[in-house]
Amino acid sequence: MFVIAGGGGGVCMMSNTWRDEQHPSFINFISTFLTANAFRLNFVPIAPDFIFNCGGSSVAFIFVTSLDPTCISQIFGRVQKLKLQFANLYVVITLPTKEKNDLFVRSYFKFGMELGKPTFVLVKDLEMGFEKMVKIAHSRGVCKREDATAKLKAERKQTVQAVNVFQRVVTSIPGIDSHDANALNQAIGSIEAISKASKEQILENTDLSADKAEVVSRFFRDPKFYLSPKIN
């Protein structure tokens, strides 16, 4: 049995209606497969056949286990309806024979499907179809987690850069060191807030000496101070 490299994990919601139309042995296969890949299975009344929640990503599936010529219109009508309701929708169809494949191709163009909207996944058998679904759901979840991680790293980098700029500006004030800068940042706030703070406010809220508080207060008000220091 296929097991996702690095582990799976998530929730798989299966439509009650879809479940009742399948052979019990296939439902047992699905249950065992999901357990092996750390997915929890819930049976619920949902419009698609499956919804996977994995890594913060939600993916819906229509799973056509038998392409019946008498139900073609119903199948493609359902696809058209659900693609408007779910941003991440895939349609998995089992096509074990050339005749079934030809029927699908004719129907795809007859009902005016747009390439990739939604994506159709064509497979030879039921088990392969379900494995494909789990792989897709897992991949979408991994991509979302990686995007979130990249965004968090970018935000952290921006924060570090902002702190570095703050440190360079505040420590350019004569007599003010990194400890003083941190104290001002925590107690007073931004450079703008520090520029508006009085000597008394600085003394009351930080451990800076009276002389340093005086220097900080004058630095932002007296051109002789703020034009003289150089930032390293």
CSV table of C-alpha atoms in Angstrom, one decimal:
chain,number,residue,atom,x,y,z
A,1,MET,CA,0.0,0.0,0.0
A,2,PHE,CA,1.2,3.5,-0.9
A,3,VAL,CA,2.2,5.6,2.1
A,4,ILE,CA,3.0,9.3,1.8
A,5,ALA,CA,6.7,10.1,2.2
A,6,GLY,CA,7.2,12.3,5.3
A,7,GLY,CA,3.7,11.4,6.6
A,8,GLY,CA,0.3,12.6,5.6
A,9,GLY,CA,-2.2,13.7,8.1
A,10,GLY,CA,-5.5,15.6,7.9
A,11,VAL,CA,-9.2,15.0,7.7
A,12,CYS,CA,-11.1,13.3,4.9
A,13,MET,CA,-14.8,13.9,4.7
A,14,MET,CA,-16.8,11.4,2.6
A,15,SER,CA,-20.3,11.9,1.3
A,16,ASN,CA,-22.9,9.6,2.9
A,17,THR,CA,-24.6,9.3,-0.5
A,18,TRP,CA,-21.3,8.4,-2.3
A,19,ARG,CA,-20.4,5.8,0.4
A,20,ASP,CA,-23.8,4.0,0.1
A,21,GLU,CA,-23.3,3.6,-3.7
A,22,GLN,CA,-19.9,1.8,-3.3
A,23,HIS,CA,-19.1,-1.8,-2.5
A,24,PRO,CA,-18.2,-2.3,1.2
A,25,SER,CA,-14.8,-3.8,0.2
A,26,PHE,CA,-13.8,-0.5,-1.5
A,27,ILE,CA,-14.9,1.5,1.6
A,28,ASN,CA,-12.7,-0.8,3.7
A,29,PHE,CA,-9.8,-0.1,1.4
A,30,ILE,CA,-10.3,3.6,1.7
A,31,SER,CA,-10.5,3.4,5.5
A,32,THR,CA,-7.4,1.4,5.8
A,33,PHE,CA,-5.5,3.6,3.3
A,34,LEU,CA,-6.4,6.8,5.2
A,35,THR,CA,-5.4,5.3,8.5
A,36,ALA,CA,-2.0,4.3,7.1
A,37,ASN,CA,-1.5,7.9,6.0
A,38,ALA,CA,-2.7,9.5,9.3
A,39,PHE,CA,-6.0,10.8,7.9
A,40,ARG,CA,-9.2,10.8,10.0
A,41,LEU,CA,-12.3,9.7,8.0
A,42,ASN,CA,-15.7,11.3,8.6
A,43,PHE,CA,-19.0,10.4,6.9
A,44,VAL,CA,-21.0,13.6,6.3
A,45,PRO,CA,-23.7,15.0,4.0
A,46,ILE,CA,-21.7,17.1,1.6
A,47,ALA,CA,-22.2,18.1,-2.0
A,48,PRO,CA,-18.9,16.8,-3.4
A,49,ASP,CA,-18.0,13.2,-2.9
A,50,PHE,CA,-14.9,14.1,-0.8
A,51,ILE,CA,-13.4,17.1,0.9
A,52,PHE,CA,-9.9,16.8,2.2
A,53,ASN,CA,-8.5,19.2,4.8
A,54,CYS,CA,-4.8,18.9,4.9
A,55,GLY,CA,-2.2,21.4,6.1
A,56,GLY,CA,-4.7,24.3,6.1
A,57,SER,CA,-5.7,23.5,2.5
A,58,SER,CA,-9.3,22.4,1.6
A,59,VAL,CA,-9.7,20.3,-1.6
A,60,ALA,CA,-13.0,18.9,-3.0
A,61,PHE,CA,-13.3,15.9,-5.2
A,62,ILE,CA,-15.9,14.3,-7.4
A,63,PHE,CA,-15.1,10.6,-7.7
A,64,VAL,CA,-16.8,8.9,-10.7
A,65,THR,CA,-16.2,5.2,-10.2
A,66,SER,CA,-18.1,4.1,-13.3
A,67,LEU,CA,-18.8,6.3,-16.4
A,68,ASP,CA,-22.3,5.2,-17.3
A,69,PRO,CA,-23.5,6.5,-20.7
A,70,THR,CA,-27.0,7.1,-19.3
A,71,CYS,CA,-25.6,9.4,-16.5
A,72,ILE,CA,-23.2,11.5,-18.6
A,73,SER,CA,-25.4,14.6,-18.6
A,74,GLN,CA,-25.9,14.3,-14.8
A,75,ILE,CA,-22.2,13.9,-14.1
A,76,PHE,CA,-21.1,16.9,-16.2
A,77,GLY,CA,-23.9,19.0,-14.9
A,78,ARG,CA,-22.8,18.3,-11.4
A,79,VAL,CA,-19.2,19.2,-12.3
A,80,GLN,CA,-20.4,22.6,-13.7
A,81,LYS,CA,-22.3,23.3,-10.6
A,82,LEU,CA,-19.7,22.3,-8.0
A,83,LYS,CA,-16.8,24.1,-9.8
A,84,LEU,CA,-18.6,27.4,-9.0
A,85,GLN,CA,-18.8,26.4,-5.3
A,86,PHE,CA,-15.3,25.1,-4.7
A,87,ALA,CA,-12.1,26.9,-5.7
A,88,ASN,CA,-10.1,23.7,-5.4
A,89,LEU,CA,-12.1,21.0,-7.2
A,90,TYR,CA,-10.8,17.9,-8.9
A,91,VAL,CA,-12.8,15.3,-10.8
A,92,VAL,CA,-11.4,11.7,-10.6
A,93,ILE,CA,-12.8,9.3,-13.2
A,94,THR,CA,-12.0,5.6,-13.6
A,95,LEU,CA,-11.6,4.6,-17.3
A,96,PRO,CA,-10.6,1.0,-17.4
A,97,THR,CA,-11.2,0.5,-21.1
A,98,LYS,CA,-10.7,2.3,-24.4
A,99,GLU,CA,-14.4,2.5,-24.9
A,100,LYS,CA,-14.8,4.3,-21.6
A,101,ASN,CA,-12.0,6.7,-22.5
A,102,ASP,CA,-13.5,7.5,-25.8
A,103,LEU,CA,-16.9,8.2,-24.2
A,104,PHE,CA,-15.2,10.6,-21.7
A,105,VAL,CA,-13.4,12.5,-24.5
A,106,ARG,CA,-16.6,12.9,-26.6
A,107,SER,CA,-18.5,14.0,-23.5
A,108,TYR,CA,-15.8,16.4,-22.3
A,109,PHE,CA,-16.0,18.4,-25.5
A,110,LYS,CA,-19.8,18.0,-25.9
A,111,PHE,CA,-20.4,19.6,-22.5
A,112,GLY,CA,-18.0,22.5,-23.1
A,113,MET,CA,-15.5,21.7,-20.4
A,114,GLU,CA,-12.7,24.3,-20.0
A,115,LEU,CA,-9.2,22.8,-19.7
A,116,GLY,CA,-8.1,22.8,-16.1
A,117,LYS,CA,-11.3,24.3,-14.8
A,118,PRO,CA,-11.7,21.9,-13.0
A,119,THR,CA,-8.9,19.4,-13.4
A,120,PHE,CA,-9.9,15.9,-14.5
A,121,VAL,CA,-7.8,13.0,-13.2
A,122,LEU,CA,-8.2,9.9,-15.3
A,123,VAL,CA,-7.3,6.5,-13.8
A,124,LYS,CA,-7.5,2.8,-14.6
A,125,ASP,CA,-9.0,1.5,-11.4
A,126,LEU,CA,-10.7,2.6,-8.1
A,127,GLU,CA,-7.7,2.1,-5.9
A,128,MET,CA,-5.4,4.2,-8.1
A,129,GLY,CA,-8.1,6.9,-8.2
A,130,PHE,CA,-8.3,7.2,-4.4
A,131,GLU,CA,-4.5,7.2,-4.1
A,132,LYS,CA,-4.3,10.0,-6.6
A,133,MET,CA,-6.8,12.0,-4.5
A,134,VAL,CA,-4.8,11.6,-1.3
A,135,LYS,CA,-1.6,12.6,-3.1
A,136,ILE,CA,-3.3,15.7,-4.5
A,137,ALA,CA,-4.7,16.8,-1.1
A,138,HIS,CA,-1.4,16.2,0.6
A,139,SER,CA,0.5,18.1,-2.0
A,140,ARG,CA,-1.8,21.1,-1.8
A,141,GLY,CA,-1.4,21.0,2.0
A,142,VAL,CA,2.4,20.9,1.8
A,143,CYS,CA,2.4,23.8,-0.7
A,144,LYS,CA,0.2,25.9,1.6
A,145,ARG,CA,2.4,25.2,4.6
A,146,GLU,CA,5.5,26.1,2.6
A,147,ASP,CA,3.9,29.4,1.5
A,148,ALA,CA,3.0,30.2,5.1
A,149,THR,CA,6.5,29.3,6.3
A,150,ALA,CA,8.0,31.5,3.6
A,151,LYS,CA,5.7,34.4,4.5
A,152,LEU,CA,6.6,34.0,8.2
A,153,LYS,CA,10.3,34.0,7.4
A,154,ALA,CA,9.9,37.2,5.3
A,155,GLU,CA,8.0,38.8,8.2
A,156,ARG,CA,10.7,37.8,10.6
A,157,LYS,CA,13.4,39.2,8.3
A,158,GLN,CA,11.6,42.5,8.1
A,159,THR,CA,11.2,42.6,11.8
A,160,VAL,CA,15.0,42.0,12.3
A,161,GLN,CA,15.8,44.7,9.7
A,162,ALA,CA,13.5,47.1,11.5
A,163,VAL,CA,15.1,46.4,14.8
A,164,ASN,CA,18.6,46.9,13.3
A,165,VAL,CA,17.6,50.2,11.9
A,166,PHE,CA,16.1,51.3,15.2
A,167,GLN,CA,19.3,50.3,17.0
A,168,ARG,CA,21.5,52.2,14.5
A,169,VAL,CA,19.4,55.3,14.8
A,170,VAL,CA,19.0,55.4,18.6
A,171,THR,CA,22.6,54.4,19.4
A,172,SER,CA,23.7,57.3,17.1
A,173,ILE,CA,22.6,59.6,19.9
A,174,PRO,CA,25.7,60.6,21.9
A,175,GLY,CA,26.1,58.4,25.0
A,176,ILE,CA,23.3,56.0,24.1
A,177,ASP,CA,24.2,52.3,23.9
A,178,SER,CA,22.3,49.2,22.8
A,179,HIS,CA,20.9,48.6,26.3
A,180,ASP,CA,19.5,52.1,26.4
A,181,ALA,CA,18.0,51.6,22.9
A,182,ASN,CA,16.3,48.4,24.0
A,183,ALA,CA,14.9,50.1,27.1
A,184,LEU,CA,13.6,53.0,25.0
A,185,ASN,CA,12.0,50.6,22.5
A,186,GLN,CA,10.2,48.6,25.1
A,187,ALA,CA,9.1,51.5,27.3
A,188,ILE,CA,8.5,54.3,24.8
A,189,GLY,CA,8.1,52.6,21.5
A,190,SER,CA,9.0,53.7,18.0
A,191,ILE,CA,11.5,56.4,17.0
A,192,GLU,CA,8.6,58.8,16.4
A,193,ALA,CA,7.3,58.1,19.9
A,194,ILE,CA,10.8,58.6,21.4
A,195,SER,CA,11.2,61.9,19.5
A,196,LYS,CA,8.0,63.2,21.2
A,197,ALA,CA,8.8,61.9,24.7
A,198,SER,CA,9.9,64.4,27.4
A,199,LYS,CA,12.8,64.0,29.7
A,200,GLU,CA,10.4,63.3,32.5
A,201,GLN,CA,8.6,60.5,30.5
A,202,ILE,CA,11.9,58.8,29.7
A,203,LEU,CA,13.1,59.0,33.4
A,204,GLU,CA,9.7,57.6,34.6
A,205,ASN,CA,9.5,54.7,32.2
A,206,THR,CA,13.2,53.6,31.7
A,207,ASP,CA,16.4,53.1,33.7
A,208,LEU,CA,18.2,55.8,31.8
A,209,SER,CA,20.1,58.3,33.9
A,210,ALA,CA,18.9,62.0,34.0
A,211,ASP,CA,21.8,63.0,31.8
A,212,LYS,CA,20.9,60.4,29.1
A,213,ALA,CA,17.2,61.3,29.3
A,214,GLU,CA,18.2,64.9,28.7
A,215,VAL,CA,20.3,64.0,25.7
A,216,VAL,CA,17.6,61.9,24.1
A,217,SER,CA,15.0,64.6,24.7
A,218,ARG,CA,17.2,67.3,23.2
A,219,PHE,CA,18.5,65.2,20.3
A,220,PHE,CA,15.2,65.3,18.4
A,221,ARG,CA,14.5,69.0,19.3
A,222,ASP,CA,17.9,70.7,18.9
A,223,PRO,CA,19.5,70.9,15.5
A,224,LYS,CA,22.9,71.0,17.1
A,225,PHE,CA,22.3,67.4,18.2
A,226,TYR,CA,20.4,65.7,15.4
A,227,LEU,CA,22.7,67.1,12.7
A,228,SER,CA,25.9,66.1,14.3
A,229,PRO,CA,25.8,62.3,14.9
A,230,LYS,CA,26.8,59.9,12.2
A,231,ILE,CA,25.2,56.5,11.9
A,232,ASN,CA,27.7,53.7,11.5
